[in-house]
């Protein structure tokens, strides 16, 4: 939103909202020539509920890891790496042949500077897919990998050995059974390094043989210290896989243990902030220990958060910087039904004065309902900042997030609701901090409201001023004050739209909540139909929604 000219702003003339979209009849805010676009008002279709009073666990940035996210000692730059506070990197062993880059010895110092942990993927000692495995070379290679790790300066950064990768795709029956491979390999590792955790089986998202694997592991005393598999289809699949695995553990009498989702996100999702929010949210909600973005395109991109190896950030990168900036404790978030796609994660800072929410994965009218605010130190009036990182595609650079709005809300019964007009591939951040109460949100002012689709202005029928006069869209008339509206701050992110000519407020006939109900002007009786929220779409438009 910008003033038409600086002189207009100084003189108090109506400002211009460069094409606002309204959920009404038709409008765009323009200062003295304002424009709002309108369609019938309706409630938000998807609401993410955040409960600031219910703690999940301390912030660990569990989902900021990646497979082959580091290419070498210099790539990506330390600045790009450290800004996302990477949790873990899964890399190949020293002198591994699976990839041209990503040797754990070469990247270890860079990982350590970012306070990131390392998982050693031992099977990547081999080239090929399936791996060019042989028993003649394998056990000697295992002994060398473990001894090299023990002797290296990066040993303390290694949090686990991962013996194999996606046996459901890479293990050949001619090698014998995978269960026998697992037993022999784990025993060999433990002979040399009995203390370092071992994780596996590192299946792809096909966990159909998990029961067979776990039964053998129990029988041979080789149960992995950390369970690991991949989620490469959609984030919604995680909960069913978790239920399956936990059911198997319970049936076999094996205790619960940490889980590492070694690779996550489908090829169509990486680099797109909206879909990735769902993974972050569910990893936090379900208590995953570590998670690493998949390597689908190129190493050294932090899991496709950069446009190319060591390249520029794409839009998804900025989502992960938001996630990295979370501190204190993660708090409970509850998404609407799964069909909407909307999900999110939230944190409350240690001093309880900053509530941060990342949300994405759905489209259309969305709301973030923030509850439990009475248990925080935010106070009764809060400042709410809404930002967006707009998806431009995985290989297109993004200069960063944009601020959509900054508003003052009054907390009522420990709760506020923040509207967002969402786009599927974009992600949004809602940041709540203590406010000063009541203040101007930046939208209060005098406008002409034009419909983004038609270009027509919000007006009273026949330029009427009587209570009950219908409101419609009409051609611009610079001399008609019935086309001028005063937007006043009503608190809690809500506004009243007062017609300049009549002094009456915009409302809905009979305070109806039905789609298609007529809009009209009326005396301000304090009813809810006289209150409106204004949600920017990030493209210079606004939707005006009747409370």
Coordinates of C-alpha atoms in Angstrom, one line a residue:
X1 CA 0.0 0.0 0.0
X2 CA 1.4 3.4 -1.1
X3 CA 0.2 7.0 -1.0
X4 CA -0.6 8.3 -4.4
X5 CA 1.9 11.1 -3.8
X6 CA 3.8 12.3 -0.8
X7 CA 1.8 15.5 -1.1
X8 CA -1.4 13.5 -0.7
X9 CA -0.1 12.0 2.4
X10 CA 0.8 15.4 3.9
X11 CA -2.5 17.0 3.0
X12 CA -4.6 14.1 4.4
X13 CA -6.1 13.5 1.0
X14 CA -7.4 9.9 0.5
X15 CA -4.6 7.4 -0.2
X16 CA -4.3 4.7 -2.8
X17 CA -4.2 1.0 -2.0
X18 CA -2.7 -0.2 -5.2
X19 CA -5.6 -2.6 -6.1
X20 CA -7.1 -4.2 -3.0
X21 CA -9.3 -7.1 -3.3
X22 CA -12.4 -7.2 -1.1
X23 CA -14.7 -10.0 -0.1
X24 CA -17.8 -7.9 -0.6
X25 CA -19.3 -6.6 -3.8
X26 CA -16.3 -5.1 -5.5
X27 CA -13.4 -2.9 -4.4
X28 CA -9.6 -1.7 -4.3
X29 CA -8.3 0.9 -1.8
X30 CA -7.1 4.1 -3.4
X31 CA -6.4 7.1 -1.4
X32 CA -9.3 9.5 -2.3
X33 CA -9.4 7.2 -5.2
X34 CA -9.3 3.9 -3.4
X35 CA -10.0 0.5 -4.8
X36 CA -11.4 -2.6 -3.2
X37 CA -12.5 -5.6 -5.1
X38 CA -15.4 -7.7 -3.8
X39 CA -17.2 -11.0 -3.9
X40 CA -19.7 -12.3 -1.4
X41 CA -18.3 -12.5 2.1
X42 CA -17.6 -15.9 3.6
X43 CA -15.7 -17.4 6.6
X44 CA -12.1 -18.6 6.3
X45 CA -12.1 -22.1 4.9
X46 CA -9.1 -23.3 6.9
X47 CA -7.9 -22.4 10.4
X48 CA -4.6 -23.4 12.0
X49 CA -5.0 -23.3 15.8
X50 CA -1.9 -22.5 17.9
X51 CA -2.0 -23.0 21.6
X52 CA 0.8 -21.0 23.2
X53 CA 0.1 -22.6 26.6
X54 CA 0.9 -26.1 25.5
X55 CA 4.5 -27.0 25.1
X56 CA 5.7 -29.7 22.8
X57 CA 9.4 -29.7 23.5
X58 CA 12.5 -27.4 23.3
X59 CA 13.4 -25.9 20.0
X60 CA 15.9 -28.1 18.2
X61 CA 15.4 -27.1 14.5
X62 CA 14.9 -30.9 13.9
X63 CA 14.0 -30.5 10.2
X64 CA 16.9 -28.2 9.0
X65 CA 19.2 -31.1 8.0
X66 CA 19.9 -32.4 4.5
X67 CA 21.4 -35.3 2.5
X68 CA 24.5 -34.1 0.8
X69 CA 23.6 -30.6 1.7
X70 CA 27.3 -29.8 1.8
X71 CA 29.4 -30.3 -1.4
X72 CA 32.9 -29.6 -0.1
X73 CA 35.0 -27.4 2.3
X74 CA 33.8 -24.2 0.6
X75 CA 30.3 -25.0 -0.8
X76 CA 27.9 -23.6 0.2
X77 CA 29.3 -20.6 2.0
X78 CA 29.3 -20.6 5.7
X79 CA 26.9 -17.6 5.8
X80 CA 24.3 -19.5 3.8
X81 CA 24.7 -22.7 5.9
X82 CA 24.7 -21.1 9.3
X83 CA 21.6 -18.9 8.7
X84 CA 19.4 -22.0 8.6
X85 CA 21.0 -23.5 11.8
X86 CA 21.3 -27.0 10.2
X87 CA 20.6 -29.8 12.6
X88 CA 22.3 -32.7 10.7
X89 CA 24.0 -33.5 7.4
X90 CA 24.0 -37.1 6.0
X91 CA 27.2 -37.5 4.0
X92 CA 29.3 -40.2 2.4
X93 CA 32.5 -41.7 4.0
X94 CA 35.9 -40.4 3.2
X95 CA 37.0 -41.7 -0.2
X96 CA 33.4 -42.7 -0.9
X97 CA 32.5 -43.3 -4.6
X98 CA 28.7 -42.8 -4.7
X99 CA 28.9 -39.0 -5.3
X100 CA 31.5 -36.7 -6.8
X101 CA 31.3 -34.5 -3.8
X102 CA 30.2 -34.8 -0.2
X103 CA 33.2 -36.6 1.5
X104 CA 32.6 -36.4 5.2
X105 CA 36.2 -35.4 5.9
X106 CA 36.0 -32.6 3.4
X107 CA 32.8 -31.1 4.8
X108 CA 33.2 -31.8 8.6
X109 CA 34.8 -28.5 9.5
X110 CA 32.0 -26.6 7.8
X111 CA 29.4 -28.6 9.6
X112 CA 31.1 -28.1 12.9
X113 CA 31.2 -24.3 12.4
X114 CA 27.4 -24.4 11.9
X115 CA 27.0 -26.6 15.1
X116 CA 25.6 -29.3 12.9
X117 CA 25.8 -33.0 13.5
X118 CA 26.9 -35.7 10.9
X119 CA 25.5 -39.1 10.0
X120 CA 27.9 -41.3 8.1
X121 CA 26.1 -43.2 5.3
X122 CA 28.4 -46.1 5.0
X123 CA 26.9 -47.7 1.9
X124 CA 27.9 -44.7 -0.2
X125 CA 31.4 -46.1 -0.1
X126 CA 30.3 -47.8 -3.2
X127 CA 29.4 -46.4 -6.6
X128 CA 26.4 -47.5 -8.6
X129 CA 22.6 -47.8 -8.1
X130 CA 22.2 -50.6 -7.0
X131 CA 25.5 -50.3 -5.1
X132 CA 28.4 -52.2 -6.5
X133 CA 28.5 -54.3 -3.3
X134 CA 30.6 -57.4 -2.6
X135 CA 31.2 -59.3 0.6
X136 CA 34.9 -59.4 -0.3
X137 CA 35.2 -55.6 0.0
X138 CA 32.5 -54.7 2.4
X139 CA 33.7 -55.8 5.8
X140 CA 37.2 -54.5 5.3
X141 CA 35.7 -51.2 4.1
X142 CA 33.5 -51.1 7.3
X143 CA 36.6 -51.5 9.5
X144 CA 38.4 -48.7 7.6
X145 CA 35.4 -46.3 7.8
X146 CA 35.0 -46.8 11.6
X147 CA 38.7 -46.6 12.3
X148 CA 39.0 -43.5 10.1
X149 CA 36.1 -41.9 12.1
X150 CA 37.6 -42.7 15.4
X151 CA 40.9 -41.2 14.4
X152 CA 39.4 -38.1 12.8
X153 CA 38.9 -34.6 14.3
X154 CA 35.2 -34.8 13.4
X155 CA 34.4 -38.0 15.4
X156 CA 32.5 -36.0 18.1
X157 CA 30.2 -34.6 15.4
X158 CA 29.1 -38.0 14.2
X159 CA 25.8 -38.9 15.8
X160 CA 25.3 -42.2 14.0
X161 CA 26.6 -44.7 11.5
X162 CA 24.0 -45.6 8.9
X163 CA 25.1 -48.9 7.3
X164 CA 22.9 -49.1 4.3
X165 CA 20.5 -47.0 2.2
X166 CA 17.2 -48.0 0.7
X167 CA 17.7 -51.8 0.7
X168 CA 14.2 -52.1 -0.8
X169 CA 15.7 -50.5 -4.0
X170 CA 19.4 -51.3 -3.7
X171 CA 19.9 -54.7 -2.1
X172 CA 20.3 -57.6 -4.5
X173 CA 19.0 -61.1 -3.6
X174 CA 22.3 -62.5 -5.0
X175 CA 24.0 -61.0 -2.0
X176 CA 22.0 -63.0 0.5
X177 CA 19.3 -61.6 2.8
X178 CA 19.4 -58.0 3.9
X179 CA 18.8 -59.2 7.4
X180 CA 22.0 -61.2 7.4
X181 CA 23.9 -58.2 6.0
X182 CA 22.6 -56.0 8.8
X183 CA 23.5 -58.5 11.5
X184 CA 27.1 -59.0 10.3
X185 CA 27.7 -55.3 9.7
X186 CA 26.4 -54.1 13.0
X187 CA 28.5 -56.7 14.8
X188 CA 31.6 -55.6 12.9
X189 CA 31.0 -52.0 13.8
X190 CA 30.4 -52.7 17.5
X191 CA 33.7 -54.7 17.7
X192 CA 35.6 -51.5 16.9
X193 CA 33.3 -48.7 18.2
X194 CA 30.7 -50.1 20.7
X195 CA 29.5 -46.7 21.8
X196 CA 28.5 -44.8 18.7
X197 CA 24.8 -45.2 17.8
X198 CA 23.8 -47.1 14.7
X199 CA 20.7 -46.1 12.7
X200 CA 18.6 -47.9 10.2
X201 CA 17.2 -49.7 8.3
X202 CA 17.0 -46.6 6.2
X203 CA 14.3 -47.9 4.0
X204 CA 12.8 -45.7 1.4
X205 CA 9.2 -44.7 2.1
X206 CA 8.3 -48.3 1.5
X207 CA 8.4 -49.8 5.0
X208 CA 6.6 -53.0 4.2
X209 CA 9.4 -55.3 5.4
X210 CA 10.0 -53.4 8.7
X211 CA 8.5 -56.2 10.7
X212 CA 10.8 -58.8 9.2
X213 CA 13.8 -56.6 9.7
X214 CA 12.9 -55.8 13.4
X215 CA 12.2 -59.4 14.2
X216 CA 15.6 -60.4 13.0
X217 CA 17.3 -57.4 14.7
X218 CA 15.7 -58.4 18.0
X219 CA 16.7 -62.1 17.6
X220 CA 20.3 -61.1 16.8
X221 CA 20.6 -58.3 19.4
X222 CA 21.2 -55.8 16.5
X223 CA 18.2 -53.5 17.0
X224 CA 19.2 -50.0 15.7
X225 CA 19.8 -47.4 18.3
X226 CA 18.0 -44.9 16.1
X227 CA 15.2 -45.9 13.7
X228 CA 15.5 -44.4 10.2
X229 CA 13.5 -44.4 7.0
X230 CA 12.5 -41.9 4.3
X231 CA 9.3 -39.9 3.6
X232 CA 9.4 -39.0 -0.1
X233 CA 5.7 -38.8 -1.2
X234 CA 3.8 -36.3 1.0
X235 CA 4.0 -35.1 4.6
X236 CA 0.5 -36.6 5.4
X237 CA 1.9 -40.1 5.0
X238 CA 4.2 -39.7 8.1
X239 CA 1.6 -40.4 10.7
X240 CA 0.4 -43.7 9.2
X241 CA 4.0 -44.8 8.9
X242 CA 4.7 -43.9 12.5
X243 CA 1.7 -45.8 13.7
X244 CA 2.8 -48.8 11.7
X245 CA 6.3 -48.8 13.1
X246 CA 5.2 -48.1 16.7
X247 CA 2.8 -51.0 16.4
X248 CA 5.6 -53.3 15.2
X249 CA 7.8 -52.3 18.1
X250 CA 5.0 -52.9 20.6
X251 CA 4.1 -56.3 19.1
X252 CA 7.8 -57.4 19.4
X253 CA 8.4 -55.9 22.8
X254 CA 11.0 -53.5 21.6
X255 CA 11.2 -50.1 23.3
X256 CA 10.5 -46.9 21.5
X257 CA 13.6 -45.1 20.2
X258 CA 14.7 -41.9 18.4
X259 CA 13.6 -41.6 14.8
X260 CA 15.6 -40.0 12.0
X261 CA 13.7 -39.3 8.7
X262 CA 16.9 -39.4 6.7
X263 CA 15.3 -38.0 3.5
X264 CA 12.1 -36.1 3.1
X265 CA 10.0 -34.3 0.5
X266 CA 9.0 -35.4 -3.0
X267 CA 10.8 -34.1 -6.1
X268 CA 7.8 -31.8 -6.8
X269 CA 8.0 -30.3 -3.3
X270 CA 11.7 -29.5 -2.8
X271 CA 12.5 -25.8 -3.1
X272 CA 8.8 -24.8 -2.6
X273 CA 8.1 -23.3 0.8
X274 CA 4.4 -24.1 1.1
X275 CA 4.6 -27.9 0.9
X276 CA 7.7 -28.1 3.1
X277 CA 5.8 -26.4 6.0
X278 CA 3.8 -29.6 6.4
X279 CA 6.9 -31.7 7.0
X280 CA 8.3 -29.3 9.5
X281 CA 5.0 -29.1 11.4
X282 CA 4.6 -32.9 11.5
X283 CA 8.2 -33.6 12.5
X284 CA 7.7 -31.3 15.5
X285 CA 4.2 -32.5 16.3
X286 CA 5.1 -36.2 16.3
X287 CA 8.5 -35.9 18.1
X288 CA 10.9 -36.8 15.3
X289 CA 14.5 -36.6 16.5
X290 CA 16.2 -35.6 13.2
X291 CA 15.1 -35.1 9.6
X292 CA 17.0 -34.3 6.5
X293 CA 15.8 -32.9 3.2
X294 CA 16.3 -35.3 0.3
X295 CA 19.0 -35.0 -2.4
X296 CA 17.0 -35.0 -5.7
X297 CA 18.9 -32.6 -7.9
X298 CA 22.4 -31.5 -6.8
X299 CA 24.6 -31.7 -3.8
X300 CA 25.7 -28.6 -2.0
X301 CA 22.3 -27.0 -2.2
X302 CA 21.2 -27.6 1.5
X303 CA 18.6 -30.0 0.2
X304 CA 17.4 -27.8 -2.8
X305 CA 17.1 -24.6 -0.7
X306 CA 19.6 -23.0 -3.1
X307 CA 19.1 -22.6 -6.9
X308 CA 22.2 -24.6 -7.7
X309 CA 25.3 -26.0 -6.0
X310 CA 26.4 -23.1 -3.8
X311 CA 24.0 -20.9 -5.6
X312 CA 21.5 -18.2 -4.4
X313 CA 18.6 -18.8 -2.0
X314 CA 15.2 -19.7 -3.4
X315 CA 12.0 -19.0 -1.6
X316 CA 12.1 -22.2 0.5
X317 CA 15.5 -21.1 2.0
X318 CA 13.8 -18.1 3.7
X319 CA 11.2 -20.4 5.2
X320 CA 14.1 -22.3 6.9
X321 CA 15.7 -19.1 8.1
X322 CA 12.3 -18.4 9.8
X323 CA 12.4 -21.8 11.3
X324 CA 16.0 -21.3 12.4
X325 CA 15.1 -18.1 14.2
X326 CA 12.6 -19.9 16.5
X327 CA 13.7 -20.2 20.1
X328 CA 12.5 -21.3 23.4
X329 CA 9.9 -24.1 23.1
X330 CA 7.8 -25.5 20.3
X331 CA 4.1 -25.2 21.1
X332 CA 1.1 -27.2 20.0
X333 CA -0.5 -26.5 16.6
X334 CA -3.6 -28.2 15.3
X335 CA -4.4 -28.1 11.5
X336 CA -7.8 -28.3 10.0
X337 CA -8.9 -31.4 8.2
X338 CA -6.2 -32.9 6.0
X339 CA -7.8 -32.1 2.7
X340 CA -7.0 -28.4 3.1
X341 CA -3.2 -28.9 3.2
X342 CA -2.8 -26.1 5.7
X343 CA -0.3 -26.9 8.5
X344 CA 2.1 -25.0 10.7
X345 CA 4.6 -25.0 13.5
X346 CA 5.0 -22.5 16.3
X347 CA 7.5 -21.5 19.0
X348 CA 7.3 -19.4 22.2
X349 CA 10.5 -17.7 23.2
X350 CA 12.0 -18.3 26.7
X351 CA 10.9 -14.9 27.9
X352 CA 7.4 -15.7 26.5
X353 CA 7.4 -12.4 24.6
X354 CA 7.7 -13.7 21.1
X355 CA 5.3 -16.2 19.5
X356 CA 6.4 -17.2 16.0
X357 CA 4.3 -19.3 13.6
X358 CA 5.1 -20.6 10.2
X359 CA 2.2 -21.7 8.1
X360 CA 1.6 -22.9 4.5
X361 CA 0.5 -25.7 2.3
X362 CA -3.0 -24.5 1.4
X363 CA -4.8 -21.9 -0.7
X364 CA -7.5 -19.4 -0.3
X365 CA -9.0 -17.8 2.8
X366 CA -7.0 -19.0 5.8
X367 CA -6.8 -18.0 9.5
X368 CA -4.3 -18.6 12.2
X369 CA -6.0 -18.7 15.6
X370 CA -3.6 -18.0 18.4
X371 CA -4.9 -19.2 21.8
X372 CA -3.4 -19.6 25.3
X373 CA -2.0 -16.1 25.1
X374 CA -2.9 -15.5 28.7
X375 CA -0.1 -17.8 29.7
X376 CA 2.5 -15.7 27.9
X377 CA 4.1 -12.3 28.7
X378 CA 2.7 -10.7 25.6
X379 CA 0.1 -8.6 27.4
X380 CA -3.5 -7.6 26.4
X381 CA -2.5 -5.7 23.3
X382 CA -0.1 -7.4 20.8
X383 CA 1.7 -6.4 17.6
X384 CA 1.1 -9.0 14.8
X385 CA 3.5 -9.1 11.8
X386 CA 2.6 -11.2 8.8
X387 CA 5.3 -12.1 6.2
X388 CA 5.3 -14.1 3.1
X389 CA 8.1 -16.0 1.2
X390 CA 6.7 -16.3 -2.3
X391 CA 7.5 -19.4 -4.3
X392 CA 9.2 -18.6 -7.7
X393 CA 10.3 -22.2 -8.4
X394 CA 13.2 -24.3 -7.1
X395 CA 15.8 -22.8 -9.5
X396 CA 14.7 -19.2 -9.3
X397 CA 16.5 -16.9 -6.8
X398 CA 14.5 -15.1 -4.1
X399 CA 15.7 -11.9 -2.5
X400 CA 13.8 -12.7 0.7
X401 CA 10.5 -12.5 2.4
X402 CA 8.1 -9.5 2.2
X403 CA 6.0 -8.0 5.0
X404 CA 2.3 -8.2 4.3
X405 CA 1.0 -6.3 7.3
X406 CA 1.8 -5.1 10.8
X407 CA -1.3 -4.7 13.1
X408 CA -2.2 -4.2 16.7
X409 CA -4.6 -6.7 18.1
X410 CA -6.5 -6.7 21.4
X411 CA -6.3 -10.1 23.1
X412 CA -9.8 -11.4 24.0
X413 CA -10.2 -14.4 26.3
X414 CA -6.5 -15.2 25.6
X415 CA -7.0 -15.4 21.9
X416 CA -6.7 -13.5 18.6
X417 CA -7.3 -14.7 15.0
X418 CA -5.2 -13.5 12.1
X419 CA -6.5 -13.8 8.5
X420 CA -4.2 -14.8 5.6
X421 CA -5.0 -15.1 1.9
X422 CA -2.8 -18.1 1.1
X423 CA -1.3 -19.5 -2.0
X424 CA -0.4 -23.2 -2.0
X425 CA 3.3 -23.0 -2.7
X426 CA 4.0 -19.9 -0.6
X427 CA 4.8 -19.9 3.2
X428 CA 3.8 -17.3 5.8
X429 CA 5.2 -16.3 9.1
X430 CA 3.1 -14.7 11.9
X431 CA 5.1 -13.0 14.6
X432 CA 3.4 -11.8 17.8
X433 CA 5.1 -9.5 20.2
X434 CA 3.9 -7.1 23.0
X435 CA 1.9 -4.2 21.6
X436 CA 1.2 -0.7 22.9
X437 CA -2.6 -1.1 22.6
X438 CA -5.0 0.3 20.1
X439 CA -2.4 1.8 17.7
X440 CA -2.8 2.7 14.0
X441 CA -2.1 -0.4 11.9
X442 CA -1.2 1.6 8.8
X443 CA -4.5 1.0 7.0
X444 CA -6.5 3.6 8.9
X445 CA -7.2 6.5 6.5
X446 CA -9.4 7.8 3.8
X447 CA -9.8 5.8 0.6
X448 CA -11.6 5.1 -2.6
X449 CA -12.1 1.4 -2.9
X450 CA -11.9 -0.2 -6.3
X451 CA -12.6 -3.7 -7.5
X452 CA -9.4 -5.3 -8.8
X453 CA -11.4 -7.2 -11.4
X454 CA -13.7 -4.5 -12.8
X455 CA -11.9 -1.3 -11.8
X456 CA -15.2 0.1 -10.5
X457 CA -15.5 1.9 -7.2
X458 CA -17.4 1.1 -4.0
X459 CA -20.3 3.5 -3.8
X460 CA -23.8 3.8 -2.3
X461 CA -26.7 3.3 -4.7
X462 CA -27.6 6.6 -6.3
X463 CA -25.0 8.3 -4.0
X464 CA -27.6 7.8 -1.3
X465 CA -27.0 8.7 2.3
X466 CA -30.0 7.1 4.1
X467 CA -29.7 4.2 6.4
X468 CA -30.3 1.0 4.5
X469 CA -29.0 2.3 1.2
X470 CA -27.4 -0.6 -0.7
X471 CA -23.8 -0.5 -1.6
X472 CA -22.6 -1.3 -5.1
X473 CA -19.7 -0.8 -7.6
X474 CA -20.0 2.2 -9.9
X475 CA -17.8 4.1 -12.4
X476 CA -15.4 6.6 -10.8
X477 CA -16.7 10.1 -10.2
X478 CA -14.0 12.3 -8.7
X479 CA -16.6 14.7 -7.3
X480 CA -18.7 12.1 -5.5
X481 CA -17.9 11.9 -1.8
X482 CA -20.2 8.8 -1.6
X483 CA -17.2 6.9 -3.2
X484 CA -14.9 8.0 -0.4
X485 CA -14.6 5.8 2.7
X486 CA -12.9 6.3 6.0
X487 CA -11.2 3.2 7.3
X488 CA -11.0 3.3 11.1
X489 CA -9.2 0.9 13.4
X490 CA -11.5 -1.0 15.6
X491 CA -8.8 -3.0 17.3
X492 CA -7.9 -6.7 17.2
X493 CA -7.1 -6.4 13.5
X494 CA -10.6 -5.3 12.7
X495 CA -11.9 -2.1 11.0
X496 CA -15.0 -0.1 10.3
X497 CA -15.6 1.4 6.9
X498 CA -17.4 4.7 7.2
X499 CA -18.9 6.4 4.2
X500 CA -17.7 10.0 3.9
X501 CA -20.8 11.4 2.5
X502 CA -23.3 9.9 4.9
X503 CA -21.2 9.2 8.0
X504 CA -22.7 5.7 8.1
X505 CA -20.9 2.4 8.3
X506 CA -20.7 -0.4 5.9
X507 CA -22.6 -3.5 7.0
X508 CA -24.6 -6.5 5.8
X509 CA -28.4 -6.5 5.6
X510 CA -29.9 -7.9 8.7
X511 CA -26.4 -8.9 9.9
X512 CA -26.7 -12.0 7.6
X513 CA -23.9 -14.4 7.4
X514 CA -25.2 -16.0 4.1
X515 CA -23.2 -15.8 0.9
X516 CA -24.8 -13.2 -1.4
X517 CA -26.4 -11.1 1.3
X518 CA -26.5 -7.4 0.3
X519 CA -24.1 -4.8 1.7
X520 CA -25.5 -1.5 2.8
X521 CA -24.8 1.5 5.0
X522 CA -26.3 1.9 8.4
X523 CA -25.9 3.8 11.7
X524 CA -23.1 2.4 13.8
X525 CA -25.0 0.2 16.3
X526 CA -22.0 -1.9 17.3
X527 CA -23.1 -5.1 15.6
X528 CA -20.5 -7.5 14.3
X529 CA -21.5 -7.0 10.7
X530 CA -20.1 -3.5 10.9
X531 CA -16.6 -4.9 11.5
X532 CA -14.2 -6.0 8.7
X533 CA -10.8 -7.6 8.5
X534 CA -8.3 -6.7 5.7
X535 CA -6.0 -9.5 4.4
X536 CA -3.3 -8.6 1.9
X537 CA -2.5 -11.2 -0.7
X538 CA 1.1 -10.0 -1.2
X539 CA 0.6 -8.8 -4.7
X540 CA -0.8 -5.4 -3.9
X541 CA -4.4 -6.6 -3.4
X542 CA -6.5 -7.0 -0.3
X543 CA -9.5 -9.0 0.6
X544 CA -12.0 -7.4 2.9
X545 CA -13.9 -10.0 5.0
X546 CA -16.9 -9.3 7.1
X547 CA -16.4 -10.3 10.7

